[in-house]
Structures are given as structure tokens and as C-alpha cells.
mmCIF file of C-alpha atoms in Angstrom:
data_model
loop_
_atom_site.group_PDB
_atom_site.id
_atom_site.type_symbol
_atom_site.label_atom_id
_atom_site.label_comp_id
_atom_site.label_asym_id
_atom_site.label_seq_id
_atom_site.Cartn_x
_atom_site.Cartn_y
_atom_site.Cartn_z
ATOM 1 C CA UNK A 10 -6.566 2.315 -47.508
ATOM 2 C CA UNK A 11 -6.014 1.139 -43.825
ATOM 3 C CA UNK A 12 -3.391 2.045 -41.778
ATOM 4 C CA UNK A 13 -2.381 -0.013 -38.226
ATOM 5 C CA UNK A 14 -2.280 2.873 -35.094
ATOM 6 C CA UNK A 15 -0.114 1.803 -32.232
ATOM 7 C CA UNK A 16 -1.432 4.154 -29.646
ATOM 8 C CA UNK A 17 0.574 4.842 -26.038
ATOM 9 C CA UNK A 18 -1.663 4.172 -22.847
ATOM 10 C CA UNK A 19 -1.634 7.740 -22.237
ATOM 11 C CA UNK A 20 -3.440 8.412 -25.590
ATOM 12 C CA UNK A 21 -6.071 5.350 -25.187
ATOM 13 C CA UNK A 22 -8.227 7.849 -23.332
ATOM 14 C CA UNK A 23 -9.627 8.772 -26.790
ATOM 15 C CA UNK A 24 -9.536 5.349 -27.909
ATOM 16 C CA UNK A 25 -12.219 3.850 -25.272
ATOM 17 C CA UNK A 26 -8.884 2.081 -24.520
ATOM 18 C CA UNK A 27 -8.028 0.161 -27.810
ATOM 19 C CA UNK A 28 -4.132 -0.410 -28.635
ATOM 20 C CA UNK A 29 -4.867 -0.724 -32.225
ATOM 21 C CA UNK A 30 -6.598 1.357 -34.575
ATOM 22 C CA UNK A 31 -7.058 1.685 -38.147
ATOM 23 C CA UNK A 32 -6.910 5.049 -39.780
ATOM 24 C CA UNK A 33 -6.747 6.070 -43.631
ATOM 25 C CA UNK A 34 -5.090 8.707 -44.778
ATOM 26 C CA UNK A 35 -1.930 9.511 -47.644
ATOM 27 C CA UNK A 36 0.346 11.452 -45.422
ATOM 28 C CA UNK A 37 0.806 11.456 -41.668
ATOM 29 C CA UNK A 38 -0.940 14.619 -41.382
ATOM 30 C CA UNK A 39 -3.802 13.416 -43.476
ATOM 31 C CA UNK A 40 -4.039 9.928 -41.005
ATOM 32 C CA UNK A 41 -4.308 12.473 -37.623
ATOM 33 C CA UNK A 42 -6.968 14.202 -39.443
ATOM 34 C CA UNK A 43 -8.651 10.905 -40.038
ATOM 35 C CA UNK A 44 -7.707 9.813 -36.148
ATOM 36 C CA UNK A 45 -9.142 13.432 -34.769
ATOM 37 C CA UNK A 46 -12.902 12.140 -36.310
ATOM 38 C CA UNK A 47 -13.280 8.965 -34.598
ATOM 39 C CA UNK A 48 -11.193 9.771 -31.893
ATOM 40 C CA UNK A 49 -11.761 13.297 -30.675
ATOM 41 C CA UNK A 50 -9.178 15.171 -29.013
ATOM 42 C CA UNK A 51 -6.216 13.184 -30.216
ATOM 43 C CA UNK A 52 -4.841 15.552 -32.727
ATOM 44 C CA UNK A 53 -4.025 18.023 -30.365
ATOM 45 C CA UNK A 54 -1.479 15.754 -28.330
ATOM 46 C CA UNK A 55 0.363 14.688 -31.331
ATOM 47 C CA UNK A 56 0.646 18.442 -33.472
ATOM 48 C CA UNK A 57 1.189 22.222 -32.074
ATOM 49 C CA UNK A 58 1.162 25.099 -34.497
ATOM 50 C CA UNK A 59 0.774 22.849 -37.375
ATOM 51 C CA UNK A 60 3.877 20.569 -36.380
ATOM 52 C CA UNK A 61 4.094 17.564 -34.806
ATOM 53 C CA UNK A 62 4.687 18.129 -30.490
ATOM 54 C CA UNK A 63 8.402 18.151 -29.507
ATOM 55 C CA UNK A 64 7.578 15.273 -26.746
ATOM 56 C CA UNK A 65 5.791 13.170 -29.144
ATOM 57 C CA UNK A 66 7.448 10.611 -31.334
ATOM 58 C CA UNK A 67 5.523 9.133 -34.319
ATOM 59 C CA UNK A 68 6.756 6.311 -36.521
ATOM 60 C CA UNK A 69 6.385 5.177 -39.708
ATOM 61 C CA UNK A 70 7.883 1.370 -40.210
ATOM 62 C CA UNK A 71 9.867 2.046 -37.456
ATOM 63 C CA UNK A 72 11.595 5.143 -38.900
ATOM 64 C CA UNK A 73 10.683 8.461 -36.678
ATOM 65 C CA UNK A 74 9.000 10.726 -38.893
ATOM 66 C CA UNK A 75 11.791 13.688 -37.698
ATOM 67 C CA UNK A 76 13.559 11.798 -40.065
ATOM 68 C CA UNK A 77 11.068 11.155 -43.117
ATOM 69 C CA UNK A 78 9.731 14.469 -43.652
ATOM 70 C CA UNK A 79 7.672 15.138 -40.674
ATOM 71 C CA UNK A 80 3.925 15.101 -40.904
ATOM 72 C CA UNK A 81 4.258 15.043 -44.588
ATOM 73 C CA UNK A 82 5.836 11.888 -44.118
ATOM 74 C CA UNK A 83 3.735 9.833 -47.240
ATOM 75 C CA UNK A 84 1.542 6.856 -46.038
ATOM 76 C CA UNK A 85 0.414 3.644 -48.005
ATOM 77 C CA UNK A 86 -2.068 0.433 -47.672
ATOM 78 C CA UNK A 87 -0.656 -1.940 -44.904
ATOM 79 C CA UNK A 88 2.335 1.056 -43.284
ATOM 80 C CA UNK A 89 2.130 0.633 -39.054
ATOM 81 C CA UNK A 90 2.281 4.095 -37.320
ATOM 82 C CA UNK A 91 3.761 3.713 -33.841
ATOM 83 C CA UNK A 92 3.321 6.919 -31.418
ATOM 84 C CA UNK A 93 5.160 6.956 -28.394
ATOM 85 C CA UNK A 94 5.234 9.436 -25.874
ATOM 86 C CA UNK A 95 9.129 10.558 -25.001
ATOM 87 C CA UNK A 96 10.726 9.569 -22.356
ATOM 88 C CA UNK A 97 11.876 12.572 -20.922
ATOM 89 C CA UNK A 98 12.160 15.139 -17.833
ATOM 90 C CA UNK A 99 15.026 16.498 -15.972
ATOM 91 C CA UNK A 100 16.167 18.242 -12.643
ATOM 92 C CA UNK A 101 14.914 22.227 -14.640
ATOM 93 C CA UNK B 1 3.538 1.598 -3.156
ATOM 94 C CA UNK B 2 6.608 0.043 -5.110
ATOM 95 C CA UNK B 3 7.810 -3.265 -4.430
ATOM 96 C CA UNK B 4 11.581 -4.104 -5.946
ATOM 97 C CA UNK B 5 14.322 -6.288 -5.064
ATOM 98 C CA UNK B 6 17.346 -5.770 -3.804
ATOM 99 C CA UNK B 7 19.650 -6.392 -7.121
ATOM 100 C CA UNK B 8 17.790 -3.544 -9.029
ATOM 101 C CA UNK B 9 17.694 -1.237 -6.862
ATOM 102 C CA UNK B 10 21.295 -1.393 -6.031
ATOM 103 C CA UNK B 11 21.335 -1.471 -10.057
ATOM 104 C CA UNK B 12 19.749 1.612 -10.716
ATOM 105 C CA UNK B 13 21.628 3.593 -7.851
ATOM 106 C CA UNK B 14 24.658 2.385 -9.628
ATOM 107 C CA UNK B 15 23.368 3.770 -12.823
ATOM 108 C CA UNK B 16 22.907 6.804 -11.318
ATOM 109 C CA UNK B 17 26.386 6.974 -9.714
ATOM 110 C CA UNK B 18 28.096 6.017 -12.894
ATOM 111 C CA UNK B 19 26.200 8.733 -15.117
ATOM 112 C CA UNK B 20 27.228 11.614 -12.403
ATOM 113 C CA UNK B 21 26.995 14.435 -13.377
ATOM 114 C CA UNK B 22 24.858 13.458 -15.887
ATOM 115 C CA UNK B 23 21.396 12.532 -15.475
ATOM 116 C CA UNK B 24 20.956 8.439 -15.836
ATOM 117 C CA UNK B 25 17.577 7.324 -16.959
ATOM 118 C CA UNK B 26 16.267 3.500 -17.896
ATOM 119 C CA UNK B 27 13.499 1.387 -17.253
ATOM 120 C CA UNK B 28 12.528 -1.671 -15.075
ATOM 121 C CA UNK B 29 10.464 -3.529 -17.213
ATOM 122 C CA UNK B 30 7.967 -6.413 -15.678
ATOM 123 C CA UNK B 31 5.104 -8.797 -17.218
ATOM 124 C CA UNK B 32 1.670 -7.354 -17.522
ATOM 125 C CA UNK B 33 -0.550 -5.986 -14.375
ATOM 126 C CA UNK B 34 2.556 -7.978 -12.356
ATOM 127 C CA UNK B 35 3.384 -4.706 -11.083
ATOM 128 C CA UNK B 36 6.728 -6.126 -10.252
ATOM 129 C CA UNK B 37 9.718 -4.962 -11.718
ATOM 130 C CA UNK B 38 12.390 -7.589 -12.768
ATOM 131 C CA UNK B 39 14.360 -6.573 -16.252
ATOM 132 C CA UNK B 40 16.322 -3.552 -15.484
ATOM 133 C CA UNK B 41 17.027 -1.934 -18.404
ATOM 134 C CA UNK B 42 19.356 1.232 -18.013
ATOM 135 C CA UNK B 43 19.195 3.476 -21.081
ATOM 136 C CA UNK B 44 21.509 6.052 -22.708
ATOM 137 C CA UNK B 45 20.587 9.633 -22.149
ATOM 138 C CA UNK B 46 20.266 11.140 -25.073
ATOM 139 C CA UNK B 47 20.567 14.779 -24.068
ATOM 140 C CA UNK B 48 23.889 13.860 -22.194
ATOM 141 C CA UNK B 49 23.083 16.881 -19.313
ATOM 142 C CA UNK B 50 23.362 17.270 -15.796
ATOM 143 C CA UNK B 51 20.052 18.810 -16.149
ATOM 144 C CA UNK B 52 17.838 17.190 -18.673
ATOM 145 C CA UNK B 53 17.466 13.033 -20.147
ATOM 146 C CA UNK B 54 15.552 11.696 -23.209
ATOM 147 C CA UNK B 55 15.635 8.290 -24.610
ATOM 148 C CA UNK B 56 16.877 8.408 -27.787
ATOM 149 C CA UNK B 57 13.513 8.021 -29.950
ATOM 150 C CA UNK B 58 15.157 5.067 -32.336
ATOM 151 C CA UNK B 59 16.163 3.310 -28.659
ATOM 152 C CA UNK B 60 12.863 4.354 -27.097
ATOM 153 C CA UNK B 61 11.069 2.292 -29.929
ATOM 154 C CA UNK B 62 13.352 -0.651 -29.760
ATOM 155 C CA UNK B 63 12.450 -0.724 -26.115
ATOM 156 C CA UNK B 64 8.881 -0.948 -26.468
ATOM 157 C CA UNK B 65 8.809 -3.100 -29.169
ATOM 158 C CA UNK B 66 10.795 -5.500 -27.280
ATOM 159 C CA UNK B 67 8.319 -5.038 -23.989
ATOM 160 C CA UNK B 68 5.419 -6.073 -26.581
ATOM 161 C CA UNK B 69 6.869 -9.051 -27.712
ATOM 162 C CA UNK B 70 7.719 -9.940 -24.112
ATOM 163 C CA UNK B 71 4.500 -8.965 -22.949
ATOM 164 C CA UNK B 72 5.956 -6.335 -20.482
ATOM 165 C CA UNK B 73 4.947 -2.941 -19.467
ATOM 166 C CA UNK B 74 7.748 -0.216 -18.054
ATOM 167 C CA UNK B 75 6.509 -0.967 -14.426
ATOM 168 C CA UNK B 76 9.556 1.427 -13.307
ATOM 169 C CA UNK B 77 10.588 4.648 -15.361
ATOM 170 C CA UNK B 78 13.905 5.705 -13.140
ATOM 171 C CA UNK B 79 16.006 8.586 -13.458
ATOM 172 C CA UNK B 80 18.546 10.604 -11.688
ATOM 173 C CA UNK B 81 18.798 14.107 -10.407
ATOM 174 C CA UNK B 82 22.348 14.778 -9.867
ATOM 175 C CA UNK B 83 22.317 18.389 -7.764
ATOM 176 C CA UNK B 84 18.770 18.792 -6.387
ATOM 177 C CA UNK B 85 16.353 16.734 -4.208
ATOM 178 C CA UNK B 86 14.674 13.094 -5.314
ATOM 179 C CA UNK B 87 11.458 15.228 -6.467
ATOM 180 C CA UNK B 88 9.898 15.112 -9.731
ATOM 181 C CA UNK B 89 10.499 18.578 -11.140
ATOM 182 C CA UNK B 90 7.631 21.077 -12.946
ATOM 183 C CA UNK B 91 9.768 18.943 -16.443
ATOM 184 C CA UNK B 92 9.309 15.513 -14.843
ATOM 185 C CA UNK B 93 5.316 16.067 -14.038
ATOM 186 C CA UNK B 94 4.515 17.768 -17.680
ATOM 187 C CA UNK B 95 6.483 15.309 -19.635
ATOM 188 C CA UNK B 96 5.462 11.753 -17.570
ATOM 189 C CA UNK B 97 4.084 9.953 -20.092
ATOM 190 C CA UNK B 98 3.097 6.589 -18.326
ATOM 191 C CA UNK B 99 -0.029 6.485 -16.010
ATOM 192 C CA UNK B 100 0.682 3.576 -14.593
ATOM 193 C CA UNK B 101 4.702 3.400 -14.300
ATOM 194 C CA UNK B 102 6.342 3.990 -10.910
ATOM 195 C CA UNK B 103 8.511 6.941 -11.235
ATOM 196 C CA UNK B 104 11.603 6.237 -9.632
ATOM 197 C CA UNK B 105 14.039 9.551 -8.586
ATOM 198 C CA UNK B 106 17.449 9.188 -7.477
ATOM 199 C CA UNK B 107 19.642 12.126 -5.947
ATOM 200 C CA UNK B 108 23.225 11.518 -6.452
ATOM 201 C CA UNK B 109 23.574 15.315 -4.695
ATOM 202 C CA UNK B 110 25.289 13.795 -1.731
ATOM 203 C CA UNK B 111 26.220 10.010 -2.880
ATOM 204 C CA UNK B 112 28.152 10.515 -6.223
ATOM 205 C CA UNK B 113 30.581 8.548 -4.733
ATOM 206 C CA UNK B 114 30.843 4.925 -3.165
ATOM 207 C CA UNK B 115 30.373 6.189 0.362
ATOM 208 C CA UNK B 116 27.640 9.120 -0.281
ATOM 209 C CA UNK B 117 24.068 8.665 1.050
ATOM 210 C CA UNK B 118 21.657 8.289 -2.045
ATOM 211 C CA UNK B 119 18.356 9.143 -2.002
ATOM 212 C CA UNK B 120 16.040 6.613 -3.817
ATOM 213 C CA UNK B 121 12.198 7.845 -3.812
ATOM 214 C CA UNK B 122 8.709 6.599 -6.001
ATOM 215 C CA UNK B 123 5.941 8.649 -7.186
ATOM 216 C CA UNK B 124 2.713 8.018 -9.380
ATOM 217 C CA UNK B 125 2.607 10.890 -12.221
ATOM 218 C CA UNK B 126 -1.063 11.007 -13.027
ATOM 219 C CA UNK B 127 -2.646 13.885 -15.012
ATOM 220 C CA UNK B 128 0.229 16.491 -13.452
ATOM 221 C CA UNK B 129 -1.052 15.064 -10.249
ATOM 222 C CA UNK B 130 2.375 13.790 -8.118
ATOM 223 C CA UNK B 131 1.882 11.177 -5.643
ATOM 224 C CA UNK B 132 4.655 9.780 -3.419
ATOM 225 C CA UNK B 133 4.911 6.226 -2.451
ATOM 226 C CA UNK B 134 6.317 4.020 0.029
ATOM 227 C CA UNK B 135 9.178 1.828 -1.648
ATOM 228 C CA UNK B 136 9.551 -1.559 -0.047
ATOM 229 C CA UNK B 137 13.190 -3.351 -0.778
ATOM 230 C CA UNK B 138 13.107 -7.077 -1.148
ATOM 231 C CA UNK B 139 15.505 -9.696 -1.108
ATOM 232 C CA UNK B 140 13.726 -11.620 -4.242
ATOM 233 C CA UNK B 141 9.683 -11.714 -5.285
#
């Protein structure tokens, strides 16, 4: 089962700079664990006390996972995961 | 430093004049390792505060879709602070996502209004590391 990673340019550090990856995995808790093995490190930017980080938005077909069921958001051959960092800050 | 012309800039500061008191926020999108700004892309503010902005995260992946197909990177990330200085704030640093965007702050503290001075300041967010930057105004590239 392979899965297409869009990672940010912020996360490529653990990457060795690659866009793309491929990651298996049946849930989108199940594909970080599969990330975190090649690419160690990367698990903790995207979950914090087991959910996923409040300034981190992951996608599944284009649908934010906030929306799908959060990491147990299910996964199959051929989805595209998108993680973008927010966009986000403010005067406080 | 950050090099911009003359119609975005005056497009962002009116961004940020409109959205008062509300923060404004949008990009400045510009071709790959360009480094030049030239689509201005003002966004809505999700959080709709005087204090805070977000992209919405259905807008925010619209956005970079769209700079993918294009072949564009957010060369400027822009938003407004609307009662305090043109300084990225402890938020600002922990939140900057992009490395290699030019984080553009706007004051509209004093310039609100038509006739107000507004300030208009860069920085480099790097690793919680701030860096100011000289911002040169062009006519056109």
C-alpha cells in the first residue's frame, strides 16, 4: 500500500529535502508511524499528546483531517496526504 | 533584503487599512528562487481578531495548490498588527512556518486612516531566529 506525502519546506529537514514521499499505513496515525522510521523526528511536528499539533494541517484528498476523524482518518492504496504548516501569528 | 514594487506594496498597506481593526494577512506569491514577489494574494483571516490571523486551512490548501501548479513559492507572507509596533511577536516567531518567505509586518497603529503614517517592515523567521531586512520599493522589476 503506498501513500503520496506532500511535505512543507519546513518539514524537508527530515526528508534530506524530498517534496514527495511514499509512506504505507491504514490510518493517518498508522502512515506518521510509518513516516517517523524513515524519517526520524517528523512525528513529533505533526502530533502532541497523541493528537495531531493545533498549527499543523494534514490532508487527506484535500479534505483536512479536523474534518474526517482526525488521525484516525482511514487511508487506502493511491490517497495523497498534504501537510501544511498554518499560516498563522498575531500581535499576542 | 526584500525587493517589491510599488503596486503591492501600496496593495498590502491597503489590505491592512481595510481589515482595521482586524489583523489582514495574505501572501505575495512569485516563481521559484525569483525571490521577487509579483501575485499579491490578500487572504481572509480566519480568526477575524484584532489580535490573532490564520488562513483558513481549506483556503490555505487552495493557495498552495495553486502556487504548485504555477510553480510559485509564497516569496512574501504579510500581515498586519493593528495596535502595536511592525515586530514579529513571541506568536509570529513560534508559528512562522516558511524558511525562506519574507515576513512582511504592517502597523496600522498610527495610519488606520488615509492620512496615517504606516509602518511597513521585513524580517527572515528562521529557526525562532528574527532577522530584519532592508525593504527596497520599486517602480516595476
Amino acid at each position: 500500500m503506498a501513500i503520496e506525502v506532500r511535505v512543507p519546506t519546513i518539514l524537508r529537514t527530515y526528508t534530506s529535502g524530498e517534496k514527495n514521499v511514499s509512506a504505507a499505513g491504514e490510518s493517518v496515525s498508522a502512515l506518521i508511524e510509518d513516516l517517523e522510521v524513515n524519517h526520524a523526528g517528523i512525528k513529533d511536528r505533526l502530533v502532541e499528546g497523541g493528537q495531531p499539533r493545533r498549527f499543523v494541517n494534514i490532508y487527506v484528498n484535500d479534505e483536512d483531517i479536523r474534518f474526517s476523524g482526525g488521525l484516525e482518518t482511514p487511508l487506502s492504496d493511491g490517497d495523497v496526504v498534504v501537510i501544511l504548516p498554518a499560516v498563522a501569528g498575531g500581535s499576542r | 533584503m526584500l525587493t517589491i514594487d510599488q503596486a503591492t506594496y501600496d496593495a498590502i498597506v491597503a489590505h491592512a487599512r481595510r481589515d482595521h481593526p482586524d489583523e489582514a494577512c495574505g501572501v505575495v506569491a512569485g516563481a521559484v528562487g525569483s525571490d521577487l514577489p509579483t501575485r499579491f494574494i490578500p487572504m481572509v483571516n480566519a480568526a477575524m481578531s484584532p489580535t490573532f490571523y490564520e488562513f483558513d486551512s481549506t483556503d490555505l490548501l487552495r493557495l498552495y495548490q495553486e502556487m504548485d501548479d504555477n510553480d510559485e513559492v509564497p516569496v512574501v507572507v504579510y500581515h498586519s498588527h493593528t495596535a502595536t509596533e511592525a515586530y514579529p511577536s513571541r506568536t509570529d516567531i513560534n508559528l512562522a512556518g516558511e524558511p525562506e518567505a519574507h515576513y512582511v509586518l504592517v502597523s496600522t497603529r498610527d495610519g488606520a486612516h488615509e492620512s496615517g503614517p504606516v509602518e511597513f517592515r521585513s524580517y527572515r523567521i528562521v529557526d525562532g531566529e528574527v532577522t530584519e531586512e532592508e525593504v527596497t520599493v520599486v517602480e516595476r522589476y
